[in-house]
């Protein structure tokens, strides 16, 4: 009996750990997306790609 109870407790601990890790992973994905979007937006606002668009228009 004691072994079965221990296994159940271990499963519960593992389940909680997995849920916490999933929450952390989701938070990190959201932060990464926010940082990436902000930096890309800054690059566009600085006009980094403006020359490329103008060059392509000149070639056409």
mmCIF file as Biopython writes it, N, C-alpha, C and O atoms, coordinates in Angstrom:
data_model
#
loop_
_atom_site.group_PDB
_atom_site.id
_atom_site.type_symbol
_atom_site.label_atom_id
_atom_site.label_alt_id
_atom_site.label_comp_id
_atom_site.label_asym_id
_atom_site.label_entity_id
_atom_site.label_seq_id
_atom_site.pdbx_PDB_ins_code
_atom_site.Cartn_x
_atom_site.Cartn_y
_atom_site.Cartn_z
_atom_site.occupancy
_atom_site.B_iso_or_equiv
_atom_site.auth_seq_id
_atom_site.auth_asym_id
_atom_site.pdbx_PDB_model_num
ATOM 1   N N  . UNK A ? 1  ? 0.816  -1.208 0.000   1.0 0.0 1  A 1 
ATOM 2   C CA . UNK A ? 1  ? 0.000  0.000  0.000   1.0 0.0 1  A 1 
ATOM 3   C C  . UNK A ? 1  ? 0.859  1.272  0.000   1.0 0.0 1  A 1 
ATOM 4   O O  . UNK A ? 1  ? 0.574  2.209  -0.746  1.0 0.0 1  A 1 
ATOM 5   N N  . UNK A ? 2  ? 1.875  1.307  0.808   1.0 0.0 2  A 1 
ATOM 6   C CA . UNK A ? 2  ? 2.702  2.506  0.916   1.0 0.0 2  A 1 
ATOM 7   C C  . UNK A ? 2  ? 3.352  2.849  -0.419  1.0 0.0 2  A 1 
ATOM 8   O O  . UNK A ? 2  ? 3.478  4.023  -0.768  1.0 0.0 2  A 1 
ATOM 9   N N  . UNK A ? 3  ? 3.762  1.829  -1.163  1.0 0.0 3  A 1 
ATOM 10  C CA . UNK A ? 3  ? 4.380  2.063  -2.466  1.0 0.0 3  A 1 
ATOM 11  C C  . UNK A ? 3  ? 3.419  2.702  -3.446  1.0 0.0 3  A 1 
ATOM 12  O O  . UNK A ? 3  ? 3.816  3.559  -4.236  1.0 0.0 3  A 1 
ATOM 13  N N  . UNK A ? 4  ? 2.147  2.293  -3.404  1.0 0.0 4  A 1 
ATOM 14  C CA . UNK A ? 4  ? 1.146  2.864  -4.290  1.0 0.0 4  A 1 
ATOM 15  C C  . UNK A ? 4  ? 0.872  4.317  -3.976  1.0 0.0 4  A 1 
ATOM 16  O O  . UNK A ? 4  ? 0.705  5.130  -4.885  1.0 0.0 4  A 1 
ATOM 17  N N  . UNK A ? 5  ? 0.823  4.651  -2.699  1.0 0.0 5  A 1 
ATOM 18  C CA . UNK A ? 5  ? 0.592  6.033  -2.285  1.0 0.0 5  A 1 
ATOM 19  C C  . UNK A ? 5  ? 1.771  6.914  -2.695  1.0 0.0 5  A 1 
ATOM 20  O O  . UNK A ? 5  ? 1.593  8.069  -3.083  1.0 0.0 5  A 1 
ATOM 21  N N  . UNK A ? 6  ? 2.957  6.361  -2.605  1.0 0.0 6  A 1 
ATOM 22  C CA . UNK A ? 6  ? 4.149  7.112  -2.981  1.0 0.0 6  A 1 
ATOM 23  C C  . UNK A ? 6  ? 4.144  7.401  -4.479  1.0 0.0 6  A 1 
ATOM 24  O O  . UNK A ? 6  ? 4.507  8.496  -4.909  1.0 0.0 6  A 1 
ATOM 25  N N  . UNK A ? 7  ? 3.737  6.430  -5.255  1.0 0.0 7  A 1 
ATOM 26  C CA . UNK A ? 7  ? 3.682  6.612  -6.699  1.0 0.0 7  A 1 
ATOM 27  C C  . UNK A ? 7  ? 2.665  7.691  -7.063  1.0 0.0 7  A 1 
ATOM 28  O O  . UNK A ? 7  ? 2.916  8.514  -7.943  1.0 0.0 7  A 1 
ATOM 29  N N  . UNK A ? 8  ? 1.531  7.685  -6.392  1.0 0.0 8  A 1 
ATOM 30  C CA . UNK A ? 8  ? 0.507  8.698  -6.652  1.0 0.0 8  A 1 
ATOM 31  C C  . UNK A ? 8  ? 1.021  10.083 -6.287  1.0 0.0 8  A 1 
ATOM 32  O O  . UNK A ? 8  ? 0.797  11.039 -7.030  1.0 0.0 8  A 1 
ATOM 33  N N  . UNK A ? 9  ? 1.701  10.204 -5.165  1.0 0.0 9  A 1 
ATOM 34  C CA . UNK A ? 9  ? 2.263  11.494 -4.756  1.0 0.0 9  A 1 
ATOM 35  C C  . UNK A ? 9  ? 3.314  11.959 -5.767  1.0 0.0 9  A 1 
ATOM 36  O O  . UNK A ? 9  ? 3.368  13.141 -6.109  1.0 0.0 9  A 1 
ATOM 37  N N  . UNK A ? 10 ? 4.137  11.043 -6.237  1.0 0.0 10 A 1 
ATOM 38  C CA . UNK A ? 10 ? 5.156  11.395 -7.222  1.0 0.0 10 A 1 
ATOM 39  C C  . UNK A ? 10 ? 4.510  11.858 -8.521  1.0 0.0 10 A 1 
ATOM 40  O O  . UNK A ? 10 ? 4.998  12.792 -9.156  1.0 0.0 10 A 1 
ATOM 41  N N  . UNK A ? 11 ? 3.424  11.217 -8.920  1.0 0.0 11 A 1 
ATOM 42  C CA . UNK A ? 11 ? 2.714  11.615 -10.132 1.0 0.0 11 A 1 
ATOM 43  C C  . UNK A ? 11 ? 2.125  13.011 -9.989  1.0 0.0 11 A 1 
ATOM 44  O O  . UNK A ? 11 ? 2.141  13.800 -10.934 1.0 0.0 11 A 1 
ATOM 45  N N  . UNK A ? 12 ? 1.611  13.306 -8.815  1.0 0.0 12 A 1 
ATOM 46  C CA . UNK A ? 12 ? 1.046  14.638 -8.588  1.0 0.0 12 A 1 
ATOM 47  C C  . UNK A ? 12 ? 2.136  15.705 -8.642  1.0 0.0 12 A 1 
ATOM 48  O O  . UNK A ? 12 ? 1.936  16.777 -9.212  1.0 0.0 12 A 1 
ATOM 49  N N  . UNK A ? 13 ? 3.290  15.405 -8.047  1.0 0.0 13 A 1 
ATOM 50  C CA . UNK A ? 13 ? 4.399  16.350 -8.083  1.0 0.0 13 A 1 
ATOM 51  C C  . UNK A ? 13 ? 4.864  16.560 -9.523  1.0 0.0 13 A 1 
ATOM 52  O O  . UNK A ? 13 ? 5.123  17.688 -9.942  1.0 0.0 13 A 1 
ATOM 53  N N  . UNK A ? 14 ? 4.966  15.481 -10.262 1.0 0.0 14 A 1 
ATOM 54  C CA . UNK A ? 14 ? 5.381  15.582 -11.662 1.0 0.0 14 A 1 
ATOM 55  C C  . UNK A ? 14 ? 4.369  16.384 -12.483 1.0 0.0 14 A 1 
ATOM 56  O O  . UNK A ? 14 ? 4.755  17.179 -13.340 1.0 0.0 14 A 1 
ATOM 57  N N  . UNK A ? 15 ? 3.101  16.179 -12.228 1.0 0.0 15 A 1 
ATOM 58  C CA . UNK A ? 15 ? 2.054  16.915 -12.953 1.0 0.0 15 A 1 
ATOM 59  C C  . UNK A ? 15 ? 2.137  18.405 -12.663 1.0 0.0 15 A 1 
ATOM 60  O O  . UNK A ? 15 ? 2.037  19.226 -13.575 1.0 0.0 15 A 1 
ATOM 61  N N  . UNK A ? 16 ? 2.321  18.755 -11.391 1.0 0.0 16 A 1 
ATOM 62  C CA . UNK A ? 16 ? 2.448  20.181 -11.036 1.0 0.0 16 A 1 
ATOM 63  C C  . UNK A ? 16 ? 3.688  20.795 -11.661 1.0 0.0 16 A 1 
ATOM 64  O O  . UNK A ? 16 ? 3.650  21.928 -12.141 1.0 0.0 16 A 1 
ATOM 65  N N  . UNK A ? 17 ? 4.798  20.046 -11.658 1.0 0.0 17 A 1 
ATOM 66  C CA . UNK A ? 17 ? 6.032  20.552 -12.265 1.0 0.0 17 A 1 
ATOM 67  C C  . UNK A ? 17 ? 5.828  20.783 -13.764 1.0 0.0 17 A 1 
ATOM 68  O O  . UNK A ? 17 ? 6.283  21.789 -14.309 1.0 0.0 17 A 1 
ATOM 69  N N  . UNK A ? 18 ? 5.155  19.861 -14.418 1.0 0.0 18 A 1 
ATOM 70  C CA . UNK A ? 18 ? 4.894  20.003 -15.851 1.0 0.0 18 A 1 
ATOM 71  C C  . UNK A ? 18 ? 4.018  21.225 -16.121 1.0 0.0 18 A 1 
ATOM 72  O O  . UNK A ? 18 ? 4.265  21.969 -17.070 1.0 0.0 18 A 1 
ATOM 73  N N  . UNK A ? 19 ? 3.013  21.432 -15.304 1.0 0.0 19 A 1 
ATOM 74  C CA . UNK A ? 19 ? 2.136  22.601 -15.477 1.0 0.0 19 A 1 
ATOM 75  C C  . UNK A ? 19 ? 2.911  23.894 -15.278 1.0 0.0 19 A 1 
ATOM 76  O O  . UNK A ? 19 ? 2.708  24.858 -16.016 1.0 0.0 19 A 1 
ATOM 77  N N  . UNK A ? 20 ? 3.790  23.925 -14.299 1.0 0.0 20 A 1 
ATOM 78  C CA . UNK A ? 20 ? 4.603  25.125 -14.063 1.0 0.0 20 A 1 
ATOM 79  C C  . UNK A ? 20 ? 5.534  25.381 -15.248 1.0 0.0 20 A 1 
ATOM 80  O O  . UNK A ? 20 ? 5.674  26.515 -15.705 1.0 0.0 20 A 1 
ATOM 81  N N  . UNK A ? 21 ? 6.164  24.319 -15.736 1.0 0.0 21 A 1 
ATOM 82  C CA . UNK A ? 21 ? 7.062  24.482 -16.878 1.0 0.0 21 A 1 
ATOM 83  C C  . UNK A ? 21 ? 6.304  24.945 -18.118 1.0 0.0 21 A 1 
ATOM 84  O O  . UNK A ? 21 ? 6.814  25.765 -18.881 1.0 0.0 21 A 1 
ATOM 85  N N  . UNK A ? 22 ? 5.109  24.437 -18.327 1.0 0.0 22 A 1 
ATOM 86  C CA . UNK A ? 22 ? 4.291  24.891 -19.458 1.0 0.0 22 A 1 
ATOM 87  C C  . UNK A ? 22 ? 3.969  26.374 -19.329 1.0 0.0 22 A 1 
ATOM 88  O O  . UNK A ? 22 ? 4.011  27.110 -20.315 1.0 0.0 22 A 1 
ATOM 89  N N  . UNK A ? 23 ? 3.650  26.811 -18.121 1.0 0.0 23 A 1 
ATOM 90  C CA . UNK A ? 23 ? 3.337  28.222 -17.894 1.0 0.0 23 A 1 
ATOM 91  C C  . UNK A ? 23 ? 4.565  29.090 -18.144 1.0 0.0 23 A 1 
ATOM 92  O O  . UNK A ? 23 ? 4.461  30.159 -18.745 1.0 0.0 23 A 1 
ATOM 93  N N  . UNK A ? 24 ? 5.722  28.633 -17.686 1.0 0.0 24 A 1 
ATOM 94  C CA . UNK A ? 24 ? 6.960  29.384 -17.907 1.0 0.0 24 A 1 
ATOM 95  C C  . UNK A ? 24 ? 7.262  29.459 -19.394 1.0 0.0 24 A 1 
ATOM 96  O O  . UNK A ? 24 ? 7.623  30.521 -19.902 1.0 0.0 24 A 1 
ATOM 97  N N  . UNK A ? 25 ? 7.119  28.348 -20.092 1.0 0.0 25 A 1 
ATOM 98  C CA . UNK A ? 25 ? 7.387  28.325 -21.532 1.0 0.0 25 A 1 
ATOM 99  C C  . UNK A ? 25 ? 6.462  29.294 -22.270 1.0 0.0 25 A 1 
ATOM 100 O O  . UNK A ? 25 ? 6.907  30.001 -23.174 1.0 0.0 25 A 1 
ATOM 101 N N  . UNK A ? 26 ? 5.209  29.332 -21.905 1.0 0.0 26 A 1 
ATOM 102 C CA . UNK A ? 26 ? 4.255  30.233 -22.555 1.0 0.0 26 A 1 
ATOM 103 C C  . UNK A ? 26 ? 4.629  31.697 -22.290 1.0 0.0 26 A 1 
ATOM 104 O O  . UNK A ? 26 ? 4.553  32.536 -23.188 1.0 0.0 26 A 1 
ATOM 105 N N  . UNK A ? 27 ? 5.028  31.989 -21.059 1.0 0.0 27 A 1 
ATOM 106 C CA . UNK A ? 27 ? 5.455  33.345 -20.711 1.0 0.0 27 A 1 
ATOM 107 C C  . UNK A ? 27 ? 6.672  33.749 -21.539 1.0 0.0 27 A 1 
ATOM 108 O O  . UNK A ? 27 ? 6.735  34.863 -22.058 1.0 0.0 27 A 1 
ATOM 109 N N  . UNK A ? 28 ? 7.632  32.842 -21.658 1.0 0.0 28 A 1 
ATOM 110 C CA . UNK A ? 28 ? 8.834  33.138 -22.438 1.0 0.0 28 A 1 
ATOM 111 C C  . UNK A ? 28 ? 8.503  33.340 -23.912 1.0 0.0 28 A 1 
ATOM 112 O O  . UNK A ? 28 ? 9.063  34.231 -24.551 1.0 0.0 28 A 1 
ATOM 113 N N  . UNK A ? 29 ? 7.601  32.526 -24.459 1.0 0.0 29 A 1 
ATOM 114 C CA . UNK A ? 29 ? 7.202  32.708 -25.859 1.0 0.0 29 A 1 
ATOM 115 C C  . UNK A ? 29 ? 6.586  34.092 -26.069 1.0 0.0 29 A 1 
ATOM 116 O O  . UNK A ? 29 ? 6.888  34.779 -27.045 1.0 0.0 29 A 1 
ATOM 117 N N  . UNK A ? 30 ? 5.728  34.480 -25.145 1.0 0.0 30 A 1 
ATOM 118 C CA . UNK A ? 30 ? 5.062  35.781 -25.271 1.0 0.0 30 A 1 
ATOM 119 C C  . UNK A ? 30 ? 6.070  36.919 -25.173 1.0 0.0 30 A 1 
ATOM 120 O O  . UNK A ? 30 ? 6.001  37.875 -25.946 1.0 0.0 30 A 1 
ATOM 121 N N  . UNK A ? 31 ? 6.989  36.829 -24.247 1.0 0.0 31 A 1 
ATOM 122 C CA . UNK A ? 31 ? 8.003  37.879 -24.105 1.0 0.0 31 A 1 
ATOM 123 C C  . UNK A ? 31 ? 8.899  37.948 -25.328 1.0 0.0 31 A 1 
ATOM 124 O O  . UNK A ? 31 ? 9.213  39.036 -25.810 1.0 0.0 31 A 1 
ATOM 125 N N  . UNK A ? 32 ? 9.314  36.793 -25.833 1.0 0.0 32 A 1 
ATOM 126 C CA . UNK A ? 32 ? 10.163 36.759 -27.016 1.0 0.0 32 A 1 
ATOM 127 C C  . UNK A ? 32 ? 9.441  37.386 -28.202 1.0 0.0 32 A 1 
ATOM 128 O O  . UNK A ? 32 ? 10.024 38.176 -28.945 1.0 0.0 32 A 1 
ATOM 129 N N  . UNK A ? 33 ? 8.182  37.036 -28.376 1.0 0.0 33 A 1 
ATOM 130 C CA . UNK A ? 33 ? 7.404  37.597 -29.482 1.0 0.0 33 A 1 
ATOM 131 C C  . UNK A ? 33 ? 7.295  39.112 -29.354 1.0 0.0 33 A 1 
ATOM 132 O O  . UNK A ? 33 ? 7.402  39.832 -30.347 1.0 0.0 33 A 1 
ATOM 133 N N  . UNK A ? 34 ? 7.087  39.587 -28.154 1.0 0.0 34 A 1 
ATOM 134 C CA . UNK A ? 34 ? 6.962  41.028 -27.929 1.0 0.0 34 A 1 
ATOM 135 C C  . UNK A ? 34 ? 8.276  41.740 -28.229 1.0 0.0 34 A 1 
ATOM 136 O O  . UNK A ? 34 ? 8.281  42.785 -28.880 1.0 0.0 34 A 1 
ATOM 137 N N  . UNK A ? 35 ? 9.386  41.183 -27.760 1.0 0.0 35 A 1 
ATOM 138 C CA . UNK A ? 35 ? 10.694 41.783 -28.004 1.0 0.0 35 A 1 
ATOM 139 C C  . UNK A ? 35 ? 11.025 41.757 -29.493 1.0 0.0 35 A 1 
ATOM 140 O O  . UNK A ? 35 ? 11.489 42.756 -30.044 1.0 0.0 35 A 1 
ATOM 141 N N  . UNK A ? 36 ? 10.793 40.640 -30.133 1.0 0.0 36 A 1 
ATOM 142 C CA . UNK A ? 36 ? 11.088 40.499 -31.559 1.0 0.0 36 A 1 
ATOM 143 C C  . UNK A ? 36 ? 10.263 41.481 -32.375 1.0 0.0 36 A 1 
ATOM 144 O O  . UNK A ? 36 ? 10.788 42.143 -33.270 1.0 0.0 36 A 1 
ATOM 145 N N  . UNK A ? 37 ? 8.988  41.577 -32.075 1.0 0.0 37 A 1 
ATOM 146 C CA . UNK A ? 37 ? 8.112  42.490 -32.810 1.0 0.0 37 A 1 
ATOM 147 C C  . UNK A ? 37 ? 8.562  43.927 -32.617 1.0 0.0 37 A 1 
ATOM 148 O O  . UNK A ? 37 ? 8.601  44.698 -33.576 1.0 0.0 37 A 1 
ATOM 149 N N  . UNK A ? 38 ? 8.897  44.293 -31.399 1.0 0.0 38 A 1 
ATOM 150 C CA . UNK A ? 38 ? 9.315  45.663 -31.115 1.0 0.0 38 A 1 
ATOM 151 C C  . UNK A ? 38 ? 10.597 45.996 -31.871 1.0 0.0 38 A 1 
ATOM 152 O O  . UNK A ? 38 ? 10.713 47.084 -32.435 1.0 0.0 38 A 1 
ATOM 153 N N  . UNK A ? 39 ? 11.544 45.093 -31.891 1.0 0.0 39 A 1 
ATOM 154 C CA . UNK A ? 39 ? 12.804 45.364 -32.587 1.0 0.0 39 A 1 
ATOM 155 C C  . UNK A ? 39 ? 12.598 45.440 -34.091 1.0 0.0 39 A 1 
ATOM 156 O O  . UNK A ? 39 ? 13.181 46.302 -34.749 1.0 0.0 39 A 1 
ATOM 157 N N  . UNK A ? 40 ? 11.777 44.553 -34.646 1.0 0.0 40 A 1 
ATOM 158 C CA . UNK A ? 40 ? 11.516 44.600 -36.083 1.0 0.0 40 A 1 
ATOM 159 C C  . UNK A ? 40 ? 10.816 45.904 -36.448 1.0 0.0 40 A 1 
ATOM 160 O O  . UNK A ? 40 ? 11.135 46.525 -37.462 1.0 0.0 40 A 1 
ATOM 161 N N  . UNK A ? 41 ? 9.864  46.314 -35.617 1.0 0.0 41 A 1 
ATOM 162 C CA . UNK A ? 41 ? 9.156  47.569 -35.856 1.0 0.0 41 A 1 
ATOM 163 C C  . UNK A ? 41 ? 10.128 48.741 -35.824 1.0 0.0 41 A 1 
ATOM 164 O O  . UNK A ? 41 ? 10.031 49.648 -36.651 1.0 0.0 41 A 1 
ATOM 165 N N  . UNK A ? 42 ? 11.068 48.732 -34.875 1.0 0.0 42 A 1 
ATOM 166 C CA . UNK A ? 42 ? 12.067 49.798 -34.798 1.0 0.0 42 A 1 
ATOM 167 C C  . UNK A ? 42 ? 12.929 49.835 -36.051 1.0 0.0 42 A 1 
ATOM 168 O O  . UNK A ? 42 ? 13.248 50.909 -36.561 1.0 0.0 42 A 1 
ATOM 169 N N  . UNK A ? 43 ? 13.306 48.660 -36.545 1.0 0.0 43 A 1 
ATOM 170 C CA . UNK A ? 43 ? 14.135 48.584 -37.750 1.0 0.0 43 A 1 
ATOM 171 C C  . UNK A ? 43 ? 13.372 49.172 -38.935 1.0 0.0 43 A 1 
ATOM 172 O O  . UNK A ? 43 ? 13.941 49.923 -39.727 1.0 0.0 43 A 1 
ATOM 173 N N  . UNK A ? 44 ? 12.120 48.844 -39.056 1.0 0.0 44 A 1 
ATOM 174 C CA . UNK A ? 44 ? 11.308 49.370 -40.158 1.0 0.0 44 A 1 
ATOM 175 C C  . UNK A ? 44 ? 11.166 50.883 -40.024 1.0 0.0 44 A 1 
ATOM 176 O O  . UNK A ? 44 ? 11.288 51.613 -41.008 1.0 0.0 44 A 1 
ATOM 177 N N  . UNK A ? 45 ? 10.910 51.346 -38.810 1.0 0.0 45 A 1 
ATOM 178 C CA . UNK A ? 45 ? 10.750 52.785 -38.594 1.0 0.0 45 A 1 
ATOM 179 C C  . UNK A ? 45 ? 12.032 53.545 -38.904 1.0 0.0 45 A 1 
ATOM 180 O O  . UNK A ? 45 ? 11.984 54.690 -39.352 1.0 0.0 45 A 1 
ATOM 181 N N  . UNK A ? 46 ? 13.183 52.909 -38.667 1.0 0.0 46 A 1 
ATOM 182 C CA . UNK A ? 46 ? 14.458 53.562 -38.955 1.0 0.0 46 A 1 
ATOM 183 C C  . UNK A ? 46 ? 14.733 53.615 -40.446 1.0 0.0 46 A 1 
ATOM 184 O O  . UNK A ? 46 ? 15.679 54.272 -40.881 1.0 0.0 46 A 1 
ATOM 185 N N  . UNK A ? 47 ? 13.922 52.933 -41.225 1.0 0.0 47 A 1 
ATOM 186 C CA . UNK A ? 47 ? 14.079 52.958 -42.663 1.0 0.0 47 A 1 
ATOM 187 C C  . UNK A ? 47 ? 15.119 51.988 -43.191 1.0 0.0 47 A 1 
ATOM 188 O O  . UNK A ? 47 ? 15.636 52.171 -44.293 1.0 0.0 47 A 1 
ATOM 189 N N  . UNK A ? 48 ? 15.425 50.981 -42.433 1.0 0.0 48 A 1 
ATOM 190 C CA . UNK A ? 48 ? 16.471 50.040 -42.847 1.0 0.0 48 A 1 
ATOM 191 C C  . UNK A ? 48 ? 16.130 49.343 -44.159 1.0 0.0 48 A 1 
ATOM 192 O O  . UNK A ? 48 ? 17.021 49.037 -44.951 1.0 0.0 48 A 1 
ATOM 193 N N  . UNK A ? 49 ? 14.864 49.095 -44.385 1.0 0.0 49 A 1 
ATOM 194 C CA . UNK A ? 49 ? 14.464 48.390 -45.598 1.0 0.0 49 A 1 
ATOM 195 C C  . UNK A ? 49 ? 14.056 49.353 -46.721 1.0 0.0 49 A 1 
ATOM 196 O O  . UNK A ? 49 ? 13.735 48.916 -47.826 1.0 0.0 49 A 1 
ATOM 197 N N  . UNK A ? 50 ? 14.070 50.627 -46.445 1.0 0.0 50 A 1 
ATOM 198 C CA . UNK A ? 50 ? 13.610 51.590 -47.438 1.0 0.0 50 A 1 
ATOM 199 C C  . UNK A ? 50 ? 14.455 51.537 -48.700 1.0 0.0 50 A 1 
ATOM 200 O O  . UNK A ? 50 ? 13.913 51.624 -49.802 1.0 0.0 50 A 1 
ATOM 201 N N  . UNK A ? 51 ? 15.761 51.397 -48.569 1.0 0.0 51 A 1 
ATOM 202 C CA . UNK A ? 51 ? 16.637 51.339 -49.726 1.0 0.0 51 A 1 
ATOM 203 C C  . UNK A ? 51 ? 16.374 50.122 -50.585 1.0 0.0 51 A 1 
ATOM 204 O O  . UNK A ? 51 ? 16.456 50.198 -51.811 1.0 0.0 51 A 1 
ATOM 205 N N  . UNK A ? 52 ? 16.067 49.030 -49.974 1.0 0.0 52 A 1 
ATOM 206 C CA . UNK A ? 52 ? 15.786 47.803 -50.720 1.0 0.0 52 A 1 
ATOM 207 C C  . UNK A ? 52 ? 14.530 47.953 -51.572 1.0 0.0 52 A 1 
ATOM 208 O O  . UNK A ? 52 ? 14.490 47.481 -52.708 1.0 0.0 52 A 1 
ATOM 209 N N  . UNK A ? 53 ? 13.533 48.588 -51.044 1.0 0.0 53 A 1 
ATOM 210 C CA . UNK A ? 53 ? 12.297 48.797 -51.790 1.0 0.0 53 A 1 
ATOM 211 C C  . UNK A ? 53 ? 12.583 49.736 -52.961 1.0 0.0 53 A 1 
ATOM 212 O O  . UNK A ? 53 ? 12.120 49.489 -54.075 1.0 0.0 53 A 1 
ATOM 213 N N  . UNK A ? 54 ? 13.321 50.784 -52.727 1.0 0.0 54 A 1 
ATOM 214 C CA . UNK A ? 54 ? 13.640 51.739 -53.784 1.0 0.0 54 A 1 
ATOM 215 C C  . UNK A ? 54 ? 14.476 51.084 -54.887 1.0 0.0 54 A 1 
ATOM 216 O O  . UNK A ? 54 ? 14.256 51.358 -56.067 1.0 0.0 54 A 1 
ATOM 217 N N  . UNK A ? 55 ? 15.428 50.226 -54.521 1.0 0.0 55 A 1 
ATOM 218 C CA . UNK A ? 55 ? 16.248 49.540 -55.515 1.0 0.0 55 A 1 
ATOM 219 C C  . UNK A ? 55 ? 15.406 48.633 -56.384 1.0 0.0 55 A 1 
ATOM 220 O O  . UNK A ? 55 ? 15.610 48.586 -57.597 1.0 0.0 55 A 1 
ATOM 221 N N  . UNK A ? 56 ? 14.487 47.928 -55.811 1.0 0.0 56 A 1 
ATOM 222 C CA . UNK A ? 56 ? 13.622 47.028 -56.571 1.0 0.0 56 A 1 
ATOM 223 C C  . UNK A ? 56 ? 12.724 47.817 -57.517 1.0 0.0 56 A 1 
ATOM 224 O O  . UNK A ? 56 ? 12.479 47.379 -58.641 1.0 0.0 56 A 1 
ATOM 225 N N  . UNK A ? 57 ? 12.242 48.946 -57.089 1.0 0.0 57 A 1 
ATOM 226 C CA . UNK A ? 57 ? 11.411 49.764 -57.962 1.0 0.0 57 A 1 
ATOM 227 C C  . UNK A ? 57 ? 12.233 50.295 -59.140 1.0 0.0 57 A 1 
ATOM 228 O O  . UNK A ? 57 ? 11.740 50.386 -60.264 1.0 0.0 57 A 1 
ATOM 229 N N  . UNK A ? 58 ? 13.481 50.639 -58.867 1.0 0.0 58 A 1 
ATOM 230 C CA . UNK A ? 58 ? 14.338 51.177 -59.932 1.0 0.0 58 A 1 
ATOM 231 C C  . UNK A ? 58 ? 14.643 50.110 -60.976 1.0 0.0 58 A 1 
ATOM 232 O O  . UNK A ? 58 ? 14.789 50.420 -62.158 1.0 0.0 58 A 1 
ATOM 233 N N  . UNK A ? 59 ? 14.739 48.846 -60.542 1.0 0.0 59 A 1 
ATOM 234 C CA . UNK A ? 59 ? 15.032 47.753 -61.464 1.0 0.0 59 A 1 
ATOM 235 C C  . UNK A ? 59 ? 13.840 47.433 -62.373 1.0 0.0 59 A 1 
ATOM 236 O O  . UNK A ? 59 ? 14.022 46.958 -63.494 1.0 0.0 59 A 1 
ATOM 237 N N  . UNK A ? 60 ? 12.646 47.690 -61.898 1.0 0.0 60 A 1 
ATOM 238 C CA . UNK A ? 60 ? 11.437 47.300 -62.642 1.0 0.0 60 A 1 
ATOM 239 C C  . UNK A ? 60 ? 11.150 48.173 -63.804 1.0 0.0 60 A 1 
ATOM 240 O O  . UNK A ? 60 ? 10.167 47.956 -64.512 1.0 0.0 60 A 1 
#
